[in-house]
Amino acid sequence: MLLRTALTLLAAMTTLAAPAPDPDAYLEEIEGAPALAFARAENARSLPVLQNDPRYAGLHADALAIVTAKDRIPAVDFAGEAELRNFWQDAAHVRGVWRTTSLDSYRKAEPEWRTILDLDAVSAAEKANWVWKGANCLAPEERLCLVQLSDGGKDAVEVREFDTRTGAFVSGGFVSPQSKQDVAWIDADTLLIGRDWGADTLTESGYPFVLKSWKRGTPLSQARELFRGAKSDVAVQPAVLRDSEGRVQAVIAQRQVSFFEAEYHLLTDKGPVKLPFPLRSTLHGLVDGQLALTLEQDWPEQGFREGDLVAYDLAALKAAPATARGVLVLRPSESQAIEQVATTRGRLVVALYENVKGGIVSFAHGPGGWTSKALEMPRDVSVSIASTSERDDRLLVNVAGFLTPNTQRLADAASGAGEVLKTMPPRFDASKLQVDQHWATSKDGTRVPYFVVHRKDLKLDGTAPTLLYAYGGFQVSITPSYSGVTGKLWLERGGVYVVANIRGGGEFGPRWHNAGLKLNRQRVYDDFFAVSEDLIARKITSPRRLGIMGGSNGGLLMGVALTQRPELYNAIVIQVPLFDMIGYTHIGAGASWVGEYGDPAIPAERAVIDTYSPYQNLRAGKPYPEVYIETSTKDDRVHPAHARKAAARLKSLGYSYLYYENIDGGHAAAANLNETAKRVALEYTYLTRRLMD
């Protein structure tokens, strides 16, 4: 009887009538005239509401001073024999300069920088709005680099070869026109590149699935194919593994069959050879001939568990991949998570978190296996590996907390010794503030941690204006961080700031992420509501004073909160969101995220998505607060159509809302620091109006 009922329901699901035409579908044409007219009209209506508020000017001035401050810590990377390189933006360098200095000079209060590339000058000369997307430099010298430039912040980039010694683009060098593309050096005259090669060479998600070898001095059209995935893949990406001397040890095609599942293929003279790793595993690098990877699923055939860090002898893999056996390097406990894995010349370094608080552990490989050493780090903060040296065992580590300004440390992974290189000056007065960690109980009994940053004399009477932030997806952890704009524009003015470490993220490793995938997506939202209710139960705040903020996947979370529990919130900032989850697979890069959310084309998965997709669940007559939606026209990752359609549907239902679409900016909704300051000031003006007034 139960089986018959289930089959009947399944048959009913598969024979549903075709959905009615979507009246807002025209907004999916990213730069279509009607869609842009809609965006401009919404900007013209909403921006004056916020920018004419008497507090906006002060908030904008504070935000601009913070984001363009020259006493920020430069995000430097090791390069070549003895260089530190940095891409820098400030009020005088809005688009930015790529520059270099020595470690000895960098230790000084005012380092002596040499400009490698001035992006403002290039943009002016070419009459373009170039946004820096990084550079891939040829080891070990790192003189020749493949610079990636984006038009207005898109993920699609133009690749140009650049000589860091002469400070000029290489005449007759490698140039690959704009595309969503990935490129790696094999040697000084050969690249491994995946890009749009023409018809049927991009996946359904819009990423390349054909890798080719491209020789210097030949046209791109003559590149030789080495590997081909499938159109149904998310992407195929190149990787080149080198030893401590910079010599190539392996050339690899990483075939992302889904967002979280990958095959790794060694590219040999005889053709590709598939490595025997489970689909849910991630390669991190090579140390002493040992290939390190983490597992996002159990691997019982080899005795490994979800979350393990393991290593394989590369020579053994090459000789007999089917019979190679790995060794366990690290197995995190239930309260731990591996946040990062990186390599120095001779060490494997891991950012290991305990209850969402970070530390660094270094591993060395020897005849007796792997040995470990914990590096001395501050407690109860976030630590992240910013850069590692391929010439020795040094690494750069960023340390920060909610009330602890960013500190940059130089550490030695072998000896454990370290020193502070730079400390950022405080951006706000933290003397009257404190941080607490609480735990809420979700609907299924799972305990969910969250951090609360508040005044020491906080009265627990439910009147504190409170901003709750969360993400909850893609195994991305939201750890303690120092935000000058949040501190200055919110905390210093009496607000409370909360970060929820809900499932879907990676705060407790792959298990925390896997618990909220696809059919279990509602758990992510239940965790968020549990934290919201716990804040209210503790009388830290109340629905009248509680606001929430999230972007991208977190923007989807905001949309679900709006439609499922609007009575809990009086302000919702919806940043660059996903919103139409029934249609998301055909909008922008949406098809690549089926591994996270499920596929609306599969009846069982669509049934779950139907229950939470904000666009389809907006209804008339609900107690929705006035929301603030923001996006960017140039976002080619999460398409602006999601935000546009959210606004259009709210408008058709008669709700009050505010909307801002930045014409440039990419997925960050800001192409430069001036635009960032504007975006932040708009957000906090809105939050002030809704929660502090």
XYZ file of C-alpha atoms in Angstrom:
693
model
C 0.000 0.000 0.000
C 2.760 2.442 0.950
C 4.675 1.587 -2.241
C 1.540 2.088 -4.342
C 0.888 5.480 -2.691
C 4.471 6.589 -3.318
C 4.282 5.567 -6.967
C 0.980 7.409 -7.347
C 2.483 10.578 -5.896
C 5.528 10.270 -8.133
C 3.338 9.840 -11.200
C 1.352 12.927 -10.210
C 4.561 14.926 -9.800
C 5.826 13.920 -13.229
C 2.578 14.839 -15.000
C 2.116 18.333 -13.564
C 0.785 20.895 -15.999
C 3.311 23.155 -17.662
C 4.005 26.259 -15.553
C 2.434 29.545 -16.561
C 4.668 31.924 -18.539
C 6.945 33.993 -16.329
C 6.012 37.685 -16.768
C 9.460 38.727 -15.515
C 11.480 36.510 -17.864
C 12.618 39.551 -19.872
C 14.770 40.549 -16.885
C 17.002 37.556 -17.585
C 18.515 39.288 -20.623
C 21.483 40.680 -18.757
C 21.939 43.860 -20.822
C 18.666 43.890 -22.693
C 17.143 47.342 -23.124
C 13.910 46.612 -21.174
C 15.873 44.936 -18.352
C 18.321 47.829 -18.044
C 15.433 50.296 -18.171
C 13.857 48.438 -15.247
C 17.124 48.594 -13.279
C 17.664 52.294 -13.952
C 14.091 53.140 -12.975
C 14.469 51.215 -9.722
C 17.769 52.975 -8.987
C 16.175 56.360 -9.694
C 13.384 55.563 -7.240
C 15.398 53.942 -4.438
C 18.736 55.762 -4.318
C 17.251 59.152 -3.364
C 15.408 57.529 -0.460
C 18.680 56.370 1.056
C 21.115 59.030 -0.183
C 18.873 61.894 0.935
C 18.725 60.487 4.444
C 20.711 62.951 6.600
C 22.896 60.116 7.917
C 24.004 58.777 4.550
C 26.702 61.388 3.968
C 28.407 60.639 7.272
C 28.174 56.889 6.802
C 29.572 57.194 3.280
C 32.458 59.378 4.446
C 33.354 56.880 7.176
C 33.103 53.936 4.778
C 35.209 55.668 2.125
C 37.900 56.584 4.650
C 38.111 52.979 5.843
C 38.113 51.168 2.499
C 40.616 53.576 0.912
C 42.882 53.947 3.975
C 46.566 53.768 3.127
C 47.468 52.139 6.449
C 45.726 48.893 5.538
C 47.880 45.761 5.574
C 49.010 44.912 2.030
C 47.991 41.414 0.947
C 51.469 40.294 -0.103
C 52.545 37.040 -1.744
C 55.935 35.389 -1.992
C 57.386 35.623 -5.497
C 60.640 34.578 -7.088
C 63.868 34.501 -5.104
C 63.219 37.260 -2.566
C 60.195 39.313 -3.580
C 56.887 40.145 -1.983
C 54.181 41.236 -4.424
C 50.903 42.998 -3.749
C 47.924 44.380 -5.635
C 46.935 47.667 -4.000
C 43.993 50.044 -4.255
C 43.420 53.367 -2.513
C 41.924 56.773 -3.248
C 44.794 57.590 -5.616
C 44.758 54.136 -7.251
C 41.077 53.348 -7.655
C 41.589 50.423 -10.027
C 44.893 49.523 -8.430
C 48.610 48.978 -8.877
C 50.539 45.722 -8.874
C 53.793 46.320 -7.023
C 56.773 44.603 -5.407
C 59.251 45.021 -2.572
C 61.766 42.960 -0.593
C 61.063 41.357 2.778
C 63.628 43.600 4.478
C 61.977 46.686 3.034
C 58.510 45.366 3.844
C 59.447 45.112 7.525
C 59.785 48.921 7.600
C 56.893 51.221 8.453
C 57.090 52.664 4.927
C 58.298 49.973 2.491
C 59.907 50.991 -0.780
C 57.570 49.728 -3.471
C 58.309 49.334 -7.151
C 55.269 49.474 -9.420
C 54.997 46.496 -11.758
C 51.700 47.425 -13.444
C 49.442 50.471 -13.006
C 45.917 49.331 -13.821
C 44.504 52.869 -13.689
C 47.005 53.924 -16.357
C 46.228 50.890 -18.533
C 42.478 51.518 -18.209
C 42.886 55.177 -19.119
C 45.106 54.411 -22.102
C 42.738 51.734 -23.406
C 39.544 53.572 -22.398
C 38.427 50.475 -20.490
C 37.111 49.660 -17.024
C 39.631 46.937 -16.202
C 39.267 45.026 -12.939
C 42.224 43.000 -11.637
C 41.595 39.254 -11.455
C 45.107 38.103 -10.573
C 48.252 36.842 -12.255
C 49.672 33.360 -12.805
C 53.489 33.472 -12.829
C 55.961 30.897 -14.126
C 57.924 29.215 -11.303
C 60.554 29.315 -10.048
C 61.672 32.750 -11.303
C 58.125 34.181 -11.593
C 59.251 36.816 -14.067
C 56.760 35.932 -16.808
C 53.143 36.181 -15.697
C 49.716 35.665 -17.222
C 47.738 38.703 -16.094
C 43.943 38.351 -15.991
C 41.849 41.465 -16.645
C 38.070 41.651 -16.346
C 35.757 44.077 -18.099
C 33.862 45.723 -15.234
C 34.236 42.816 -12.816
C 32.970 39.861 -14.855
C 34.291 36.353 -14.202
C 35.173 36.280 -17.899
C 38.708 37.627 -18.324
C 41.271 38.571 -20.945
C 44.675 36.922 -20.399
C 47.879 38.734 -21.378
C 51.511 37.776 -20.872
C 53.444 40.303 -18.803
C 57.164 40.659 -18.014
C 57.599 41.803 -14.403
C 61.223 42.779 -15.003
C 60.557 45.156 -17.894
C 57.151 46.219 -16.551
C 55.448 45.716 -19.905
C 53.149 43.323 -21.694
C 55.255 40.944 -23.790
C 55.349 41.971 -27.430
C 54.112 38.998 -29.440
C 53.487 37.108 -26.207
C 50.520 35.006 -25.149
C 47.178 36.834 -25.413
C 43.863 35.038 -24.941
C 40.722 37.115 -25.599
C 37.898 37.484 -23.098
C 36.377 34.221 -21.949
C 35.691 32.313 -18.801
C 39.044 30.578 -18.889
C 41.785 28.889 -16.863
C 45.437 28.762 -17.814
C 48.610 27.212 -16.362
C 52.275 27.330 -17.378
C 53.884 24.053 -18.428
C 57.117 25.754 -19.419
C 58.210 29.169 -20.718
C 56.919 28.352 -24.204
C 53.884 26.199 -23.424
C 50.544 26.828 -21.736
C 47.776 24.469 -20.695
C 44.570 26.372 -21.323
C 40.830 25.826 -21.135
C 38.521 28.435 -22.680
C 35.763 28.982 -25.229
C 37.107 27.314 -28.386
C 33.936 27.810 -30.373
C 30.853 25.670 -30.876
C 30.217 23.010 -28.209
C 33.280 23.715 -26.064
C 31.529 25.312 -23.075
C 29.537 23.415 -20.474
C 25.897 24.068 -19.738
C 27.194 26.271 -16.897
C 29.220 28.362 -19.345
C 32.711 27.123 -18.430
C 35.330 25.397 -20.622
C 35.554 21.616 -20.830
C 38.318 21.291 -23.438
C 41.984 21.692 -22.440
C 44.647 22.415 -25.053
C 48.395 22.853 -25.202
C 49.330 26.235 -26.679
C 52.849 26.890 -27.965
C 54.484 30.295 -28.003
C 54.509 31.994 -31.385
C 51.512 30.062 -32.705
C 47.937 31.348 -33.031
C 45.424 30.224 -30.441
C 43.573 28.376 -33.196
C 46.528 25.971 -33.529
C 46.510 24.887 -29.877
C 46.528 21.076 -29.580
C 43.753 19.321 -27.674
C 44.927 17.223 -24.694
C 41.711 16.540 -22.787
C 37.972 16.779 -23.323
C 35.282 16.521 -20.691
C 31.543 16.665 -21.342
C 29.041 19.448 -21.876
C 27.198 18.277 -18.757
C 30.283 18.898 -16.592
C 30.668 22.093 -14.591
C 34.156 22.751 -15.985
C 37.547 21.247 -16.798
C 40.533 23.043 -15.275
C 44.306 22.713 -15.728
C 46.829 22.080 -12.939
C 50.611 21.654 -13.046
C 52.450 20.133 -10.073
C 56.104 21.071 -9.532
C 58.792 19.922 -7.132
C 60.751 22.204 -4.798
C 63.068 23.175 -7.670
C 60.207 24.204 -9.949
C 60.455 21.132 -12.188
C 57.186 19.767 -13.579
C 56.199 16.479 -11.936
C 52.637 16.118 -13.197
C 50.248 17.832 -15.589
C 46.648 17.290 -14.528
C 43.191 17.869 -15.963
C 40.677 18.442 -13.173
C 37.286 17.459 -14.527
C 34.504 18.924 -12.350
C 31.678 16.557 -13.145
C 29.572 18.530 -10.649
C 30.327 21.442 -8.357
C 31.618 19.142 -5.606
C 32.677 16.102 -7.621
C 35.896 15.908 -9.593
C 37.944 13.436 -11.577
C 41.701 13.948 -11.803
C 43.487 12.820 -14.955
C 47.250 12.699 -15.429
C 48.074 14.014 -18.896
C 50.814 11.785 -20.290
C 52.435 11.275 -23.689
C 50.187 8.236 -24.125
C 47.000 10.095 -23.179
C 45.039 10.851 -20.020
C 45.269 8.461 -17.041
C 42.496 8.725 -14.460
C 43.640 8.796 -10.828
C 41.738 6.474 -8.472
C 40.380 9.090 -6.059
C 36.731 9.332 -4.975
C 34.695 11.983 -6.742
C 34.390 14.127 -3.638
C 38.061 14.848 -2.998
C 40.276 17.911 -3.399
C 43.943 17.993 -4.436
C 46.101 20.515 -2.578
C 49.700 20.123 -3.724
C 52.949 18.169 -3.736
C 55.503 17.858 -0.902
C 58.499 15.538 -0.997
C 56.884 13.578 -3.814
C 53.658 13.143 -1.810
C 50.366 14.280 -3.294
C 48.051 15.714 -0.605
C 44.266 15.627 -0.816
C 41.274 16.052 1.462
C 38.164 13.880 1.310
C 34.604 15.168 1.344
C 33.178 11.632 1.482
C 34.016 8.331 3.164
C 36.417 6.051 1.270
C 35.972 2.672 2.975
C 38.039 0.807 0.367
C 41.112 2.648 1.634
C 39.983 3.042 5.241
C 39.505 6.812 5.051
C 36.683 8.992 6.325
C 34.934 12.153 5.245
C 37.112 15.100 6.293
C 40.468 13.242 6.296
C 43.698 14.683 4.938
C 45.605 11.921 3.127
C 48.722 11.627 0.981
C 49.776 9.460 -1.967
C 53.225 8.812 -3.346
C 53.140 10.413 -6.801
C 55.629 7.944 -8.288
C 53.484 5.023 -7.126
C 50.394 6.661 -8.601
C 52.095 7.080 -11.939
C 53.382 3.498 -11.960
C 50.171 1.753 -10.885
C 47.284 4.094 -10.089
C 44.767 1.319 -9.487
C 46.775 -0.303 -6.682
C 48.339 2.754 -5.021
C 47.586 3.132 -1.323
C 47.365 6.382 0.582
C 48.347 7.205 4.155
C 46.422 9.242 6.712
C 47.998 12.596 7.544
C 45.240 14.137 9.708
C 41.778 13.109 10.880
C 39.887 16.059 12.438
C 37.676 15.468 15.477
C 33.937 16.191 15.507
C 34.623 19.736 16.732
C 37.363 20.429 14.171
C 37.560 21.339 10.500
C 40.345 21.688 7.968
C 39.925 25.168 6.500
C 43.018 25.351 4.275
C 45.857 23.147 3.076
C 48.978 24.638 1.482
C 52.563 23.625 0.751
C 55.956 25.211 1.336
C 59.224 23.858 -0.068
C 59.209 20.908 2.308
C 56.139 21.130 4.559
C 52.402 20.640 4.402
C 50.615 23.386 6.377
C 47.007 23.203 7.535
C 44.656 25.831 8.962
C 42.818 23.684 11.529
C 39.771 25.073 13.348
C 38.305 23.997 16.682
C 34.725 25.174 17.318
C 35.172 27.881 14.656
C 38.455 29.182 16.121
C 41.667 28.775 14.182
C 45.224 27.442 14.422
C 48.051 26.286 12.137
C 49.609 22.799 12.071
C 52.686 21.921 9.988
C 53.456 18.421 8.686
C 56.731 16.975 7.416
C 57.201 13.748 5.450
C 60.089 11.448 6.236
C 61.139 7.785 6.297
C 58.893 7.166 9.293
C 55.856 8.823 7.764
C 54.324 12.180 8.657
C 55.156 14.198 11.779
C 53.365 17.334 12.964
C 54.125 20.595 14.724
C 51.620 23.209 15.928
C 52.655 26.776 15.160
C 52.242 29.334 17.913
C 49.204 31.492 17.148
C 46.839 33.773 19.103
C 43.743 32.106 20.528
C 40.047 32.591 19.783
C 40.615 34.236 16.402
C 40.608 33.344 12.734
C 43.847 32.369 11.053
C 44.310 32.025 7.326
C 47.270 31.048 5.185
C 47.823 34.010 2.877
C 50.908 32.818 0.980
C 53.594 30.140 1.148
C 57.136 30.145 -0.174
C 58.329 27.593 -2.720
C 61.973 28.474 -1.932
C 61.905 27.685 1.805
C 59.414 26.829 4.558
C 58.127 30.296 5.336
C 54.476 31.260 5.178
C 52.432 34.414 5.663
C 49.478 34.115 8.031
C 46.611 36.549 8.570
C 45.156 36.698 12.071
C 41.955 38.564 12.966
C 39.004 38.579 15.333
C 35.781 40.537 15.571
C 37.516 43.071 17.839
C 41.112 42.265 16.875
C 42.435 44.247 13.897
C 44.143 42.193 11.233
C 47.678 41.126 12.006
C 50.056 39.729 9.415
C 52.589 37.194 10.674
C 55.635 35.614 9.055
C 56.055 32.029 10.270
C 58.497 29.204 9.675
C 56.664 25.929 9.137
C 59.752 23.893 10.036
C 60.925 25.594 13.241
C 57.603 27.033 14.366
C 59.223 30.441 14.872
C 57.321 33.539 13.840
C 57.168 37.316 13.895
C 54.555 40.018 13.460
C 55.100 41.935 10.220
C 52.173 44.336 10.188
C 49.225 45.221 12.422
C 46.352 47.285 11.118
C 45.334 50.284 13.244
C 41.887 50.000 14.841
C 39.044 51.355 12.720
C 36.602 51.704 15.600
C 36.551 51.902 19.399
C 36.336 48.329 20.698
C 37.073 49.137 24.339
C 33.414 48.913 25.329
C 32.659 45.812 23.263
C 32.890 42.056 23.830
C 32.370 38.832 21.901
C 30.338 35.841 23.105
C 29.759 32.471 21.487
C 26.341 30.899 22.011
C 24.668 27.754 20.720
C 21.108 27.455 19.430
C 19.189 24.200 19.015
C 17.801 23.643 15.540
C 14.524 21.947 14.671
C 16.134 18.485 14.439
C 18.073 18.892 17.702
C 21.425 19.884 16.151
C 23.369 22.485 18.153
C 24.391 25.451 16.009
C 27.026 27.960 17.182
C 26.887 31.691 16.666
C 28.958 34.697 17.697
C 27.526 37.883 19.219
C 29.500 41.146 19.230
C 27.939 43.712 21.573
C 28.484 46.430 24.146
C 29.639 45.195 27.532
C 26.735 47.015 29.195
C 24.119 45.528 26.847
C 20.707 45.454 28.483
C 18.878 42.209 27.846
C 15.516 43.846 27.250
C 15.058 43.098 23.549
C 15.721 46.654 22.380
C 19.203 46.304 20.835
C 19.359 46.930 17.063
C 20.866 43.648 15.850
C 22.301 42.614 12.495
C 22.524 38.858 11.878
C 24.774 37.607 9.071
C 25.028 34.081 7.640
C 25.869 32.202 4.462
C 25.116 28.491 4.852
C 26.379 26.850 1.682
C 29.150 25.447 -0.499
C 31.229 24.385 2.536
C 32.195 28.039 3.088
C 32.978 28.801 6.730
C 32.135 32.188 8.240
C 34.823 32.647 10.891
C 35.625 35.614 13.180
C 36.855 38.566 11.136
C 37.609 42.224 11.656
C 35.385 44.563 9.665
C 36.198 48.221 10.027
C 32.990 49.316 8.319
C 30.796 47.062 10.480
C 32.548 48.311 13.594
C 32.406 51.991 12.661
C 29.030 52.126 10.954
C 27.184 49.692 13.234
C 28.861 48.540 16.462
C 30.207 51.940 17.463
C 26.713 53.397 17.014
C 25.147 50.921 19.435
C 24.291 48.022 17.142
C 24.816 44.329 17.876
C 26.465 42.147 15.224
C 25.860 38.390 15.000
C 27.408 35.690 12.797
C 25.609 32.338 12.585
C 27.606 29.201 11.706
C 24.696 27.292 10.204
C 24.870 24.002 8.317
C 25.704 24.128 4.642
C 28.965 25.827 5.568
C 32.251 24.133 6.413
C 32.679 25.145 10.054
C 32.772 21.485 11.096
C 34.110 20.048 7.880
C 32.321 18.215 5.051
C 29.722 16.687 7.373
C 28.420 20.186 8.239
C 28.114 20.974 4.546
C 26.691 17.644 3.453
C 23.949 17.867 6.093
C 22.299 20.694 4.131
C 22.600 19.491 0.553
C 19.740 19.101 -1.916
C 16.841 17.269 -0.260
C 18.055 18.393 3.165
C 18.198 22.101 2.300
C 15.552 23.100 4.810
C 17.959 22.220 7.622
C 20.086 25.236 6.642
C 17.113 27.554 6.980
C 15.901 25.915 10.194
C 19.357 26.526 11.696
C 19.123 30.198 10.782
C 15.658 30.548 12.273
C 16.846 28.772 15.430
C 19.630 31.318 15.886
C 17.155 34.154 15.255
C 14.757 32.754 17.842
C 17.580 32.193 20.327
C 18.621 35.852 20.036
C 15.038 36.847 20.788
C 14.678 34.321 23.634
C 17.854 35.672 25.277
C 16.321 39.165 24.940
C 19.359 40.371 23.056
C 16.919 41.750 20.505
C 13.336 41.472 19.254
C 11.702 41.115 15.841
C 11.254 44.911 15.726
C 15.021 45.391 16.109
C 16.361 42.320 14.283
C 17.777 42.682 10.774
C 19.540 40.144 8.595
C 22.053 40.287 5.738
C 23.490 37.790 3.277
C 24.909 37.637 -0.229
C 24.905 35.182 -3.126
C 23.900 31.873 -1.529
C 23.366 33.993 1.572
C 21.071 36.170 -0.541
C 18.982 33.065 -1.190
C 18.928 32.521 2.575
C 17.578 36.058 2.974
C 14.842 35.364 0.440
C 13.831 32.189 2.277
C 13.768 34.077 5.569
C 11.530 36.703 3.966
C 9.028 34.171 2.663
C 9.095 31.586 5.476
C 9.548 33.637 8.661
C 8.914 37.332 7.910
C 7.563 37.927 11.407
C 11.064 37.495 12.857
C 12.690 40.423 11.040
C 12.256 44.137 10.431
C 15.119 44.552 7.927
C 16.552 42.256 5.255
C 19.562 43.137 3.074
C 19.515 40.799 0.072
C 22.914 40.988 -1.654
C 23.565 39.625 -5.193
C 21.094 36.810 -4.512
C 19.819 33.636 -6.029
C 16.026 33.936 -5.905
C 14.300 32.003 -8.697
C 15.376 28.489 -7.728
C 12.962 26.778 -10.084
C 14.574 28.562 -13.024
C 18.107 28.969 -11.648
C 19.751 26.267 -13.771
C 19.187 28.240 -16.977
C 20.118 31.654 -15.542
C 23.802 32.618 -15.719
C 26.131 29.991 -14.248
C 23.281 28.347 -12.359
C 23.661 24.884 -13.873
C 26.986 24.530 -12.047
C 25.263 24.532 -8.635
C 23.011 21.516 -9.079
C 25.300 19.615 -6.695
C 24.385 22.067 -3.953
C 20.659 22.638 -4.467
C 19.436 19.799 -6.638
C 17.941 19.859 -10.117
C 14.457 21.308 -10.706
C 14.167 18.907 -13.655
C 14.153 15.938 -11.221
C 10.673 15.689 -9.654
C 11.780 14.696 -6.144
C 14.348 17.501 -6.008
C 11.974 20.035 -7.540
C 9.402 19.199 -4.885
C 11.866 20.296 -2.192
C 13.048 23.369 -4.105
C 9.406 24.381 -4.570
C 9.008 24.622 -0.807
C 11.680 27.295 -0.389
C 12.334 29.060 -3.720
C 11.676 32.703 -2.760
C 10.490 33.884 -6.172
C 7.773 31.241 -6.340
C 6.824 31.612 -2.659
C 6.242 35.359 -2.498
C 2.587 35.902 -1.641
C 0.235 38.844 -1.221
C -0.965 39.867 2.224
C 2.085 38.697 4.197
C 3.871 40.698 6.935
C 6.974 41.269 4.823
C 9.278 44.035 6.019
C 10.575 46.561 3.488
C 13.630 44.770 2.065
C 16.722 46.199 0.382
C 17.940 44.299 -2.702
C 21.260 44.938 -4.443
C 22.999 43.424 -7.446
C 25.366 44.207 -10.315
C 24.735 44.240 -14.059
C 28.209 42.780 -14.683
C 27.721 39.814 -12.336
C 28.169 36.852 -14.678
C 28.185 34.369 -11.802
C 24.904 34.996 -9.973
C 22.936 36.692 -12.732
C 21.261 40.038 -11.818
C 17.980 38.583 -13.081
C 17.474 36.973 -9.674
C 17.491 40.345 -7.905
C 15.518 42.022 -10.673
C 12.815 39.361 -10.590
C 12.611 39.587 -6.803
C 11.953 43.315 -7.082
C 9.487 42.884 -9.932
C 7.484 40.262 -8.059
C 7.402 42.361 -4.871
C 6.256 45.319 -6.963
C 3.459 43.344 -8.612
C 2.269 42.214 -5.179
C 2.190 45.770 -3.859
C 5.034 45.613 -1.328
C 7.402 48.412 -0.433
C 11.076 47.637 -1.140
C 14.350 49.325 -2.116
C 16.601 48.235 -4.973
C 20.066 49.159 -6.231
C 21.805 47.695 -9.273
C 25.401 48.732 -9.851
C 26.025 48.856 -13.591
C 29.559 47.513 -12.980
C 31.039 45.470 -10.199
C 30.783 41.752 -10.890
C 29.768 39.378 -8.111
C 31.147 41.747 -5.444
C 28.651 44.398 -6.663
C 31.544 46.895 -6.715
C 34.269 47.287 -9.356
C 36.450 49.574 -7.230
C 36.823 50.982 -3.721
C 34.625 54.038 -4.360
C 31.770 51.763 -5.398
C 32.399 49.571 -2.362
C 32.043 52.562 -0.039
C 28.794 53.559 -1.726
C 27.380 50.044 -1.429
C 28.271 49.778 2.269
C 26.862 53.238 3.079
C 23.588 52.396 1.356
C 23.288 49.173 3.349
C 23.891 50.777 6.724
C 21.643 53.735 5.962
C 18.861 51.267 5.249
C 19.618 49.287 8.436
C 19.695 52.480 10.497
C 16.294 53.527 9.183
C 14.741 50.141 9.849
C 16.344 49.119 13.156
C 17.640 52.210 14.966
C 14.920 54.767 14.245
